[in-house]
Short mmCIF file of C-alpha atoms in Angstrom, two decimals:
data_model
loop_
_atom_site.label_atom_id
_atom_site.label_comp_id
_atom_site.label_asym_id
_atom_site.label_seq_id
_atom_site.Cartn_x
_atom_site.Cartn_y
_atom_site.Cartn_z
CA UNK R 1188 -32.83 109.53 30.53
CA UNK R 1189 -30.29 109.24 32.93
CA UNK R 1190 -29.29 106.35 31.36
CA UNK R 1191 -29.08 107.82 28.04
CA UNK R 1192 -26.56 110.72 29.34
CA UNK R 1193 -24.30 108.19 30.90
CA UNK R 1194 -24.12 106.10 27.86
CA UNK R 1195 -23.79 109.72 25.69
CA UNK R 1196 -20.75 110.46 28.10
CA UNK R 1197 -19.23 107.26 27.66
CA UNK R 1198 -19.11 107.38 23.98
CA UNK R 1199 -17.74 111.00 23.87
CA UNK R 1200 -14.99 110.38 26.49
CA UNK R 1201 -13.85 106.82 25.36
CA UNK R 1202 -15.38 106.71 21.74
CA UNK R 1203 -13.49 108.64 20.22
CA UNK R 1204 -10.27 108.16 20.88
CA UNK R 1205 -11.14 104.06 20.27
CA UNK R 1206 -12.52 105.38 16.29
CA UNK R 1207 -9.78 107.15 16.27
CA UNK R 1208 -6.47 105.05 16.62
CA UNK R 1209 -5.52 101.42 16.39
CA UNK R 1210 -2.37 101.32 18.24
CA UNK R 1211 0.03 98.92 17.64
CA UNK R 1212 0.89 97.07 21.04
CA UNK R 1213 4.79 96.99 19.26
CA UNK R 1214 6.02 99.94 18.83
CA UNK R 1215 8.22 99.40 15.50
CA UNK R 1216 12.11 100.28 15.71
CA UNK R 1217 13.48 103.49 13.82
CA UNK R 1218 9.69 103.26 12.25
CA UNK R 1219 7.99 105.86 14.48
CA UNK R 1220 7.96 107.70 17.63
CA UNK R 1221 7.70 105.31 20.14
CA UNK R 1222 5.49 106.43 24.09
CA UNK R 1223 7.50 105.69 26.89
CA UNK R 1224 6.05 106.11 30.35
CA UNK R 1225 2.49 108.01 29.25
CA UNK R 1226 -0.23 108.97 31.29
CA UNK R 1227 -3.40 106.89 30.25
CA UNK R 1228 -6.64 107.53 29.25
CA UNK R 1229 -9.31 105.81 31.01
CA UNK R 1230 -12.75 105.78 31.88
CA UNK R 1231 -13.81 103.95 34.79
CA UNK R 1232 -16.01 103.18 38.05
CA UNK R 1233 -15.03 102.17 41.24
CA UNK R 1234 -16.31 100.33 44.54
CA UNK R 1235 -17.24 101.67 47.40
CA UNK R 1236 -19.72 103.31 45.09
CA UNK R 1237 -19.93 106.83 45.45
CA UNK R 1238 -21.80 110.20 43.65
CA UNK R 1239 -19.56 109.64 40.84
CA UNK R 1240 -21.37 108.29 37.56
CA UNK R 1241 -18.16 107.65 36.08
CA UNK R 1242 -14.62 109.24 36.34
CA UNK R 1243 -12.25 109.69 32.97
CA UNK R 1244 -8.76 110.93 32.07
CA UNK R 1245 -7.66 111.93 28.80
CA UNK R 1246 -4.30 112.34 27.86
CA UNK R 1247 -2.93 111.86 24.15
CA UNK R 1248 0.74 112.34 24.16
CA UNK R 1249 1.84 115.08 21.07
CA UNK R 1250 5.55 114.19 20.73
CA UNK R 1251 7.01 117.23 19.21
CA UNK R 1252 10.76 116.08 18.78
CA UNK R 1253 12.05 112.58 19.37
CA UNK R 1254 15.36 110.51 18.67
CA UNK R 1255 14.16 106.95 20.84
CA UNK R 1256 12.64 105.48 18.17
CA UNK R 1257 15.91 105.97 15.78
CA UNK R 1258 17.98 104.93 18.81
CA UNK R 1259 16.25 101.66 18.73
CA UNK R 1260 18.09 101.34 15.67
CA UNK R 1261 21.71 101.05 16.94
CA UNK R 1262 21.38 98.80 20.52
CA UNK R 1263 22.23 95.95 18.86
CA UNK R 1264 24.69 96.44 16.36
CA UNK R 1265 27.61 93.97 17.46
CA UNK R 1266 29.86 96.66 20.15
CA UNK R 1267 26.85 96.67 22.00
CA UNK R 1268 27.23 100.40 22.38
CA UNK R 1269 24.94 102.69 24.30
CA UNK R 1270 22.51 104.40 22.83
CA UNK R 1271 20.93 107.66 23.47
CA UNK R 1272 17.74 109.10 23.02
CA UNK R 1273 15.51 112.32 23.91
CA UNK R 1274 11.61 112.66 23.28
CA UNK R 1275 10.03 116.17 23.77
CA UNK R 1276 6.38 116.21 24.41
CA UNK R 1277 3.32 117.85 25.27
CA UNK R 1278 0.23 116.55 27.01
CA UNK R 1279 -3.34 117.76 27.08
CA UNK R 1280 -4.45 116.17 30.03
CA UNK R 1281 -8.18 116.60 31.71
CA UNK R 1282 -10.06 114.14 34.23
CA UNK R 1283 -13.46 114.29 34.48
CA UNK R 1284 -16.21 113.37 37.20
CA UNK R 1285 -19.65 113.01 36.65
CA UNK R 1286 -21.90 113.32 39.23
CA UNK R 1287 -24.93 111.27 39.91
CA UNK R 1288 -26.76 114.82 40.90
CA UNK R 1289 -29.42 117.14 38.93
CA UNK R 1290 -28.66 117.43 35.68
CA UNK R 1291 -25.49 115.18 35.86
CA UNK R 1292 -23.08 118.17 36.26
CA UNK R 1293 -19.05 117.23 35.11
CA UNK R 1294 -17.96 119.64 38.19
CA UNK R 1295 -14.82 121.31 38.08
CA UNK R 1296 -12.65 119.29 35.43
CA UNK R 1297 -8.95 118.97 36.12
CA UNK R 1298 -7.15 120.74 33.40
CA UNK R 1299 -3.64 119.26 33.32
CA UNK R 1300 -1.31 120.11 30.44
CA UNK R 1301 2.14 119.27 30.41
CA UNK R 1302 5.26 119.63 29.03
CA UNK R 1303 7.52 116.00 28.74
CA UNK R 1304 10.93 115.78 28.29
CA UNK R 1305 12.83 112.37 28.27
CA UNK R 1306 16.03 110.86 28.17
CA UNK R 1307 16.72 107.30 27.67
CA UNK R 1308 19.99 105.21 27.30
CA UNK R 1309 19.77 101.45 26.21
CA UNK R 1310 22.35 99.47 26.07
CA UNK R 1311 22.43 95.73 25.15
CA UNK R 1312 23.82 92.61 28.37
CA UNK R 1313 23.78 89.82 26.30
CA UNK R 1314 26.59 87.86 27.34
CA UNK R 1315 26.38 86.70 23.49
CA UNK R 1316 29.18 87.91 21.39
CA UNK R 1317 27.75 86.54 17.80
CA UNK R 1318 24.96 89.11 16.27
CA UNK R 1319 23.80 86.08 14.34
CA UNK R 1320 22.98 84.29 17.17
CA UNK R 1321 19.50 84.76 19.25
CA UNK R 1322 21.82 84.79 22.61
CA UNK R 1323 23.06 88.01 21.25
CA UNK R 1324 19.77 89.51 20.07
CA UNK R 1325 17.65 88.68 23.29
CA UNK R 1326 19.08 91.01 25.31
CA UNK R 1327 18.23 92.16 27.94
CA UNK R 1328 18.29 95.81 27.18
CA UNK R 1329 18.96 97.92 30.13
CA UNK R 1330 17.10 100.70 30.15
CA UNK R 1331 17.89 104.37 32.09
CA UNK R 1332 14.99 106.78 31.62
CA UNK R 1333 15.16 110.70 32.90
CA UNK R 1334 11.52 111.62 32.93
CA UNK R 1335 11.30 115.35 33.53
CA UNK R 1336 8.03 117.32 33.61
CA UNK R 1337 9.36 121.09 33.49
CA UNK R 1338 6.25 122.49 33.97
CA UNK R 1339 2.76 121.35 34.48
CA UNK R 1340 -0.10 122.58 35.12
CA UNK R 1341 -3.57 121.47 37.33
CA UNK R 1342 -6.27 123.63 38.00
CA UNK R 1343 -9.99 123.65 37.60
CA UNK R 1344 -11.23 126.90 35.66
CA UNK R 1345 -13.11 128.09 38.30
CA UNK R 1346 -13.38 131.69 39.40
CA UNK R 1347 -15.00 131.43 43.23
CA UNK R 1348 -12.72 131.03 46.54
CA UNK R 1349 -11.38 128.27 47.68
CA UNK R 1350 -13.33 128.06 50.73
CA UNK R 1351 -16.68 128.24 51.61
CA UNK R 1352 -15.77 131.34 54.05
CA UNK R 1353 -15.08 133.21 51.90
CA UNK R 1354 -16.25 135.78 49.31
CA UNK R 1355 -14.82 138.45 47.30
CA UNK R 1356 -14.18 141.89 47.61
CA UNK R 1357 -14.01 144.93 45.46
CA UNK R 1358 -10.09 144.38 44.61
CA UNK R 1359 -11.35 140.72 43.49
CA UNK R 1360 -9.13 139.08 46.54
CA UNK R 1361 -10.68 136.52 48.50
CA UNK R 1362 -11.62 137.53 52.34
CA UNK R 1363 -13.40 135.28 55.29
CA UNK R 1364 -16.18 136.70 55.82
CA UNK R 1365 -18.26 133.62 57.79
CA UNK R 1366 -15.75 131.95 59.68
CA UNK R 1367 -15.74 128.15 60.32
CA UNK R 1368 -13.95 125.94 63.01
CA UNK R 1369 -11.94 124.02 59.94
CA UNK R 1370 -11.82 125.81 56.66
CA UNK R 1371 -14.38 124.08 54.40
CA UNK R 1372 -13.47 123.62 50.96
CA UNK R 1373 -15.67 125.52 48.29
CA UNK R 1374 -16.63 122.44 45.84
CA UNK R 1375 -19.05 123.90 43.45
CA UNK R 1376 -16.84 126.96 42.18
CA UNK R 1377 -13.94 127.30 43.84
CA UNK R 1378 -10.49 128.27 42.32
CA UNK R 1379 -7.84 125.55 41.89
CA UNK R 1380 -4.54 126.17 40.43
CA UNK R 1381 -0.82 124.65 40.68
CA UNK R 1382 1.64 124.76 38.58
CA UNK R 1383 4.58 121.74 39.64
CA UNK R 1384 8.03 120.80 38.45
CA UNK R 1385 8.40 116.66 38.17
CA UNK R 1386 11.75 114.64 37.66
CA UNK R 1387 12.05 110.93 38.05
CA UNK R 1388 14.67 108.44 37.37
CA UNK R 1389 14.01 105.11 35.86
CA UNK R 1390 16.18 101.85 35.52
CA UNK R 1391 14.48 98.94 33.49
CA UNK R 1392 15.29 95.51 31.68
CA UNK R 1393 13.68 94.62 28.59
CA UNK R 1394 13.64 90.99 27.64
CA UNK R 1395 13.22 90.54 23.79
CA UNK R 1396 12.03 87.70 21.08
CA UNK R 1397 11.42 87.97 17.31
CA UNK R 1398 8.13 85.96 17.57
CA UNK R 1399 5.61 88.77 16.68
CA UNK R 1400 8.10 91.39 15.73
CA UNK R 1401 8.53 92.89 12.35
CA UNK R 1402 10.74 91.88 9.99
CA UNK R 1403 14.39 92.24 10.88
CA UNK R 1404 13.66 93.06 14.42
CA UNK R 1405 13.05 91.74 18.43
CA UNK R 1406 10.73 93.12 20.41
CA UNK R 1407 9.90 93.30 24.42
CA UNK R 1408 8.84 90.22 25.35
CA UNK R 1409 8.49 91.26 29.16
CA UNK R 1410 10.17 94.28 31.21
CA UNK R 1411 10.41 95.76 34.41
CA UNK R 1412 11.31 99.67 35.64
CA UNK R 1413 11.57 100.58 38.80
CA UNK R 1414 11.90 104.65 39.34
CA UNK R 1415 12.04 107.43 42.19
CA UNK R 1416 11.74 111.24 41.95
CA UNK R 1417 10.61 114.32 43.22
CA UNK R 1418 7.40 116.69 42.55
CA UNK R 1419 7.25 120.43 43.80
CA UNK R 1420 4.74 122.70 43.35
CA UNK R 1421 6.48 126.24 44.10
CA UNK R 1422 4.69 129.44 44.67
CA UNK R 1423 5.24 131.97 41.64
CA UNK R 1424 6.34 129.69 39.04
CA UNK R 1425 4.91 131.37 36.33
CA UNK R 1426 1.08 132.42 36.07
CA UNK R 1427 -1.52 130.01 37.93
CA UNK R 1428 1.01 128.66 40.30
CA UNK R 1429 -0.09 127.27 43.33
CA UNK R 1430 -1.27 130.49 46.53
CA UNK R 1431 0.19 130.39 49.66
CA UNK R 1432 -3.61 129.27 51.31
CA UNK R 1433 -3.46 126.24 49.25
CA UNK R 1434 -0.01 125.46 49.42
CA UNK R 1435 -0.12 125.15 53.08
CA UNK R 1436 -3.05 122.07 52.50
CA UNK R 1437 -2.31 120.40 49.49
CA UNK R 1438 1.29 118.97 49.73
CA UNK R 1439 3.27 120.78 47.51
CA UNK R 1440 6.44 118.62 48.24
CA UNK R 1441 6.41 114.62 47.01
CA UNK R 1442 8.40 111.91 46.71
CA UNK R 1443 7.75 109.70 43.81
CA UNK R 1444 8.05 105.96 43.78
CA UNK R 1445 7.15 103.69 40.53
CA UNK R 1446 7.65 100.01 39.66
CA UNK R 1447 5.94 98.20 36.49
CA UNK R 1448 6.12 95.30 34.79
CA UNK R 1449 4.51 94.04 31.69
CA UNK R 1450 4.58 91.08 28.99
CA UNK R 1451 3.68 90.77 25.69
CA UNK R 1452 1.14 88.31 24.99
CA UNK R 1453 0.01 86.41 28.26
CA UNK R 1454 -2.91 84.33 28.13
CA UNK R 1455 -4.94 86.55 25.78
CA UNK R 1456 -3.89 89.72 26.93
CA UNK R 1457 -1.77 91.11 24.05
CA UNK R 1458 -0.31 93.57 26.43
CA UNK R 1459 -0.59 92.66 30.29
CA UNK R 1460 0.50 95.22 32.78
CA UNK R 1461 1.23 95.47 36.59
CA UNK R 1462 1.95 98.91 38.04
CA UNK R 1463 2.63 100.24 41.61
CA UNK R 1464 2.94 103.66 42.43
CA UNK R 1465 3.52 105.69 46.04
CA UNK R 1466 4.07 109.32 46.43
CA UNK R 1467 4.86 110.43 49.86
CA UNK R 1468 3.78 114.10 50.74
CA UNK R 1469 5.97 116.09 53.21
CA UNK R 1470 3.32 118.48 54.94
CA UNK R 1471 0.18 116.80 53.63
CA UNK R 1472 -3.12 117.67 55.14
CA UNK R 1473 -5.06 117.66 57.74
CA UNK R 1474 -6.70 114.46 58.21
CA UNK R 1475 -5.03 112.77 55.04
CA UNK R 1476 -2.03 110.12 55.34
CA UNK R 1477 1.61 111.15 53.92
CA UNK R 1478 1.74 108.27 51.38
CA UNK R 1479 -0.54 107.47 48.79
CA UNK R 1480 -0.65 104.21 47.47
CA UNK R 1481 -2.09 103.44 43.60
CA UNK R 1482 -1.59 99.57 42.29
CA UNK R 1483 -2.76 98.61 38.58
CA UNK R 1484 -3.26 95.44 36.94
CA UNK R 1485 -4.32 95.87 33.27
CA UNK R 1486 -5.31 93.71 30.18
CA UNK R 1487 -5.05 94.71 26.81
CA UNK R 1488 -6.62 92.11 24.22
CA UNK R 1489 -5.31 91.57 20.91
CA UNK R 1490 -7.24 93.32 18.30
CA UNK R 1491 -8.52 95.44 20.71
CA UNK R 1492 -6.84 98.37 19.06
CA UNK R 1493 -4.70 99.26 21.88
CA UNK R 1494 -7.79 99.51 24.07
CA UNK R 1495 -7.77 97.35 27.34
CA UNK R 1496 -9.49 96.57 30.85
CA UNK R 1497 -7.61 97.39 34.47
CA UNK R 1498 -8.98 97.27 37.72
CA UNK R 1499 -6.69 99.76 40.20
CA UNK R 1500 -6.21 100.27 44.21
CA UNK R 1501 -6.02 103.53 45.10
CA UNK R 1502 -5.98 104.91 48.13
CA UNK R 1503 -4.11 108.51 50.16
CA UNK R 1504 -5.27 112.35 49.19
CA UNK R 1505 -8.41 112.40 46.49
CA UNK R 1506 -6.24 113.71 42.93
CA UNK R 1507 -8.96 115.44 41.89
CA UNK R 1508 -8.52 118.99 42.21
CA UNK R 1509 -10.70 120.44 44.69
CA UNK R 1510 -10.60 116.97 46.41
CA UNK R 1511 -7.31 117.63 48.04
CA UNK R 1512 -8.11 117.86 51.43
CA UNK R 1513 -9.83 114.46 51.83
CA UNK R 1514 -8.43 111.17 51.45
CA UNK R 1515 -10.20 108.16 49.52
CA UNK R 1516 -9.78 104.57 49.34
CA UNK R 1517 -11.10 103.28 46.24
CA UNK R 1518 -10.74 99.92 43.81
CA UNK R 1519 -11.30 101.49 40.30
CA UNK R 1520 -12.32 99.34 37.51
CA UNK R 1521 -12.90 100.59 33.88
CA UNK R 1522 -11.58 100.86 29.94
CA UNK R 1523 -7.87 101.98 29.08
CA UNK R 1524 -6.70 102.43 26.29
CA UNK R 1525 -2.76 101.36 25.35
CA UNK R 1526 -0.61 103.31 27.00
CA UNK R 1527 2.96 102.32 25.83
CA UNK R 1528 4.10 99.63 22.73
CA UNK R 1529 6.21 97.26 23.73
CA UNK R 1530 10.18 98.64 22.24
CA UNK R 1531 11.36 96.54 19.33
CA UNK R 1532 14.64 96.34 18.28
CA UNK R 1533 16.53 96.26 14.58
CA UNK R 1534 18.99 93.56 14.82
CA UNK R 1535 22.51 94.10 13.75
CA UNK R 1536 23.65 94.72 9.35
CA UNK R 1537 24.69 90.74 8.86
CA UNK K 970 7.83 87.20 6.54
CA UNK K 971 9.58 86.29 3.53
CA UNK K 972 13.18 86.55 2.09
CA UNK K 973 14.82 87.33 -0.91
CA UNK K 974 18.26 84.87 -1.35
CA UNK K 975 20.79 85.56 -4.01
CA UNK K 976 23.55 83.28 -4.19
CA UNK K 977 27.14 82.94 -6.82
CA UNK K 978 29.34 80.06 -7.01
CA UNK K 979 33.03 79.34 -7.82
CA UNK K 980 34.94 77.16 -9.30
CA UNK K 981 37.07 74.70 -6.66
CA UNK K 982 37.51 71.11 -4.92
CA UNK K 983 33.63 70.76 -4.91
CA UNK K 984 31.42 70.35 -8.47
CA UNK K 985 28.94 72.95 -8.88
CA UNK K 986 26.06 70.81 -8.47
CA UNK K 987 27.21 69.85 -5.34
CA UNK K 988 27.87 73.35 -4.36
CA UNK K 989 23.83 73.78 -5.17
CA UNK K 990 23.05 70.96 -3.48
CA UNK K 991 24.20 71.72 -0.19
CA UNK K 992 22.64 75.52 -0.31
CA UNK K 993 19.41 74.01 -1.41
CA UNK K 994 19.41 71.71 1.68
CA UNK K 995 19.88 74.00 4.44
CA UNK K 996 16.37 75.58 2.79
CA UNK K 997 14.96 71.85 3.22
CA UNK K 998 11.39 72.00 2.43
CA UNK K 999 10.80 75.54 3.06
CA UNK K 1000 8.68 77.26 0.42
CA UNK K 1001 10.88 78.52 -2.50
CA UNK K 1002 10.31 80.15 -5.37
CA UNK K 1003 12.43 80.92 -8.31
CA UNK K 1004 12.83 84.02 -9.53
CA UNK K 1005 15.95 83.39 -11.44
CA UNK K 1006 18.26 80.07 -11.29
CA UNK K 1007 20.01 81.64 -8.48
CA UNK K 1008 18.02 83.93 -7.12
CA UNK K 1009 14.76 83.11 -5.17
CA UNK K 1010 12.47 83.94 -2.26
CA UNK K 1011 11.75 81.43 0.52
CA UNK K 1012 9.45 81.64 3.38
CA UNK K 1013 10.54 82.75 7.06
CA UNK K 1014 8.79 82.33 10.33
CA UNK K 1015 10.57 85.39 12.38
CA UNK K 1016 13.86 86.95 12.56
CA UNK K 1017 15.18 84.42 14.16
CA UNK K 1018 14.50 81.99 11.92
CA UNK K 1019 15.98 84.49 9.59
CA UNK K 1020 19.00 84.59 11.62
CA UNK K 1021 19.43 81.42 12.40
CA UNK K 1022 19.35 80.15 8.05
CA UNK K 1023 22.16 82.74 8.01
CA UNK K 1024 24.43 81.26 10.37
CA UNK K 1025 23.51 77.38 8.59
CA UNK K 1026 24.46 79.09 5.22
CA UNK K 1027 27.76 80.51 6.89
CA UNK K 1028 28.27 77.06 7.52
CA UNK K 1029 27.20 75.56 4.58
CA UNK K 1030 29.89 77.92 2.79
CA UNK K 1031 32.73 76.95 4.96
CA UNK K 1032 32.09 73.43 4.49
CA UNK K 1033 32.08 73.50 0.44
CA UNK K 1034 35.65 75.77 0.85
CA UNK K 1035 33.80 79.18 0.71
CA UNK K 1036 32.95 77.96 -2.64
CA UNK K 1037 29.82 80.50 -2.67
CA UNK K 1038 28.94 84.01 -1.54
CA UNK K 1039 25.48 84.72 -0.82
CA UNK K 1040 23.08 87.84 -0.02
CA UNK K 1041 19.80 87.26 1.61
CA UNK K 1042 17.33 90.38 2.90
CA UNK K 1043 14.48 90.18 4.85
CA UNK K 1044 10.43 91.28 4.11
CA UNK K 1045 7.75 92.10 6.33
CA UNK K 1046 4.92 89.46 4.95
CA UNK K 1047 2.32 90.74 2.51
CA UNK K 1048 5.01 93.50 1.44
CA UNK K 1049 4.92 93.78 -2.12
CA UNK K 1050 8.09 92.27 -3.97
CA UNK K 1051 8.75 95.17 -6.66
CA UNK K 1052 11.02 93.41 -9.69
CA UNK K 1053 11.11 92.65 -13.11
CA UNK K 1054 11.61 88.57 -12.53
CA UNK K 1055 9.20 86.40 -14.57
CA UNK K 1056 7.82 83.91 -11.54
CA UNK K 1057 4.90 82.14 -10.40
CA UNK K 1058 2.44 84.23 -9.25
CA UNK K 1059 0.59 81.21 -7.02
CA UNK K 1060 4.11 79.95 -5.12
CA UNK K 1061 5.06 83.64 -4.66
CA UNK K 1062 1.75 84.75 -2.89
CA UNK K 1063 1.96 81.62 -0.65
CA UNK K 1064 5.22 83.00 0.25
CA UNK K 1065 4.29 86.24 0.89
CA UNK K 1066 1.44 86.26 1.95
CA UNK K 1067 -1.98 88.75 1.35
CA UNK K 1068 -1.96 88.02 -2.46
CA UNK K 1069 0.77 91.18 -3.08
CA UNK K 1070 3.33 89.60 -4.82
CA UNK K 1071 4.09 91.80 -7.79
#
């Protein structure tokens, strides 16, 4: 049986989304609205094995308005001038455990939506002069990417208090009522909510070939982007931001630290992937190390559909909601599926 | 991938035949096929191979005294080729690929 609801909950959280799209690993110049720098969605495990059946993320991106994918168009016309584009877009972002208890309970979901806005300049370095020639048409692209997040949102739809202390009173506010050497965090019900500001910076290469590409066009053959930013989580911004109780624990002030790399067909990975990722909390909490540390390696077969394998190091403050006060060291191992195309190109009018 | 290539010659130093002859050997043994005298579709590997025929016909023109202009465009394989030309069906959908080649 238990088998039966794990399999069940693999199908609903991954299954779907794999029926559902076949994603191109190039994502087609002026032809579409191309992801840059996504979230995932995933479903995984992860060693040391824990009371988690399985963890997931989903996170389709819904790109509302976006001008990268027609400034693909003009990078390598034969000025080599910049070009500019913006992408605004929302996300619909949960993660899910599943707990290996009674009656498998998914408790307290992280409910993450998100607004996206991006801005991206390319601009080609050949040192090739000739838009005939392949010199010219290889590239690199440079790359600057502003990744903002002007508001999102993480909380868990729960209605109890946040610590086991507590209880309610008649106005509804949360009072200690059984005190406790080290506030205890309330696990099965209690109420999680931040709302956080995000803004990084990105500078990348993008090294291009026609082999693979459409017709009239080179694509990313292999890139790199390396990025920094900030994340605050502010008290009062706007309804469900974070409470002065849990700002003081969670770390409402990061730094943000990214580097990835990825190729286009390596062995038989259509799309292979190396991320690393830090954050470095200012006033994190008790008991939990400023810096977390997350590294990714992924593999994404051709004719997979966009759909992939990664294995992951993770290790600093638990993400997951009501986790926040503990910190975890995990290697994660699971099903992705594509979570950016590779950029292609339209080469210059002959 | 496929392209179409259109192609007009002038009169000058060079004879028309040999005009045709030295377009028709930068193609070299590339799969062509006809849809008019001077107007035909040829296989392409990539867009660089694309790109790089373009720059040997350049050449090819400046060499014969710019004794021909030519316009060649570029198809995604298995793209249908919409036009009224009478051609072989058989060499066309080799060139194109996935049988759509009308």
């Amino acid at each position: 049986m238990r088998t039966l609801v794990r399999a069940i909950g693999l199908v609903l959280l991954f299954g779907t989304p794999l029926a559902a799209q076949d994603s191109p690993l190039i994502a087609r110049s002026g032809g579409g609205r191309p992801v840059v720098q996504p979230d995932g969605t995933y479903v995984f495990q992860h060693i040391p094995h824990s009371d988690i059946i399985f963890e997931g993320q989903i996170a389709p991106r819904i790109i509302i308005v976006d001008s990268i994918g027609r400034a693909t168009r003009n990078v390598l016309l034969e000025m080599k001038p910049p070009s500019w584009g913006y992408q605004v877009s929302t996300t619909p972002m949960v993660r899910l455990r599943m707990f290996d208890q009674t009656s498998n309970p998914v408790r307290t979901p992280s409910y993450m939506p998100k607004a996206t806005v991006q801005f991206a300049r390319f601009r080609n370095l050949s040192k090739g002069t000739d838009t005939d020639s392949e010199e010219f048409n290889r590239g690199p692209i440079e790359m600057w990417l502003v990744d903002t997040i002007p508001f999102g949102h993480h909380s868990n739809g729960q209605d109890g208090c946040l610590f086991t202390s507590q209880t309610r009173n008649e106005e509804g506010e949360c009072v200690v009522v059984a005190p406790t050497p080290e506030p205890i965090v309330n696990k099965k019900d209690g109420s999680f909510s931040t709302n956080y500001i995000q803004a990084m910076l990105f500078y990348g290469r993008m090294h291009l070939d026609s082999s693979g590409a459409s017709a009239g066009e080179f694509a990313t053959r292999w890139d790199w982007r390396v990025g920094a930013g900030m994340q605050f989580n502010p008290e009062g911004y706007v309804g469900g931001s974070i409470k002065p109780e849990l700002s003081e624990l969670y770390g409402p002030t990061r730094v943000l630290l990214s580097a990835l790399t990825s190729r286009r067909d390596l062995w038989r990975c259509g799309r292979f992937a190396a991320e690393a990722h830090f954050q470095y909390m200012t006033t994190p909490p008790p008991d939990v190390s400023n810096l977390i540390t997350q590294l990714e390696g992924a593999c994404h077969p051709r004719n997979w559909g966009g759909a992939g394998v990664f294995v992951r190091f993770y290790h600093g403050q638990d993400y997951y909601n009501l986790g926040f006060a503990e910190s975890i060291t995990r290697v994660m191992f699971g099903m992705a599926l594509q979570k950016e195309g590779f950029l292609s190109f339209r080469i210059s009018p002959l | 991938m496929y392209a179409t290539f259109s192609y007009d010659v002038t009169a000058g130093r060079n004879s028309v035949d040999d005009v045709r002859t030295a377009i028709l050997d930068v193609f070299g043994d590339r799969k062509m096929c006809d849809l008019l005298s001077d107007t035909f579709i040829c296989e392409i590997v990539d867009t660089s191979d694309f790109l790089a025929l373009v720059r040997e016909l350049k050449k090819a023109a400046k060499d014969v005294d710019g004794q021909f202009v030519f316009v060649m465009t570029i198809h995604e394989g298995g793209t249908r080729l919409n036009c009224n030309a009478d051609f072989s069906k058989a060499k066309a959908r080799a060139i194109i690929g996935s049988g759509d080649d009308e």
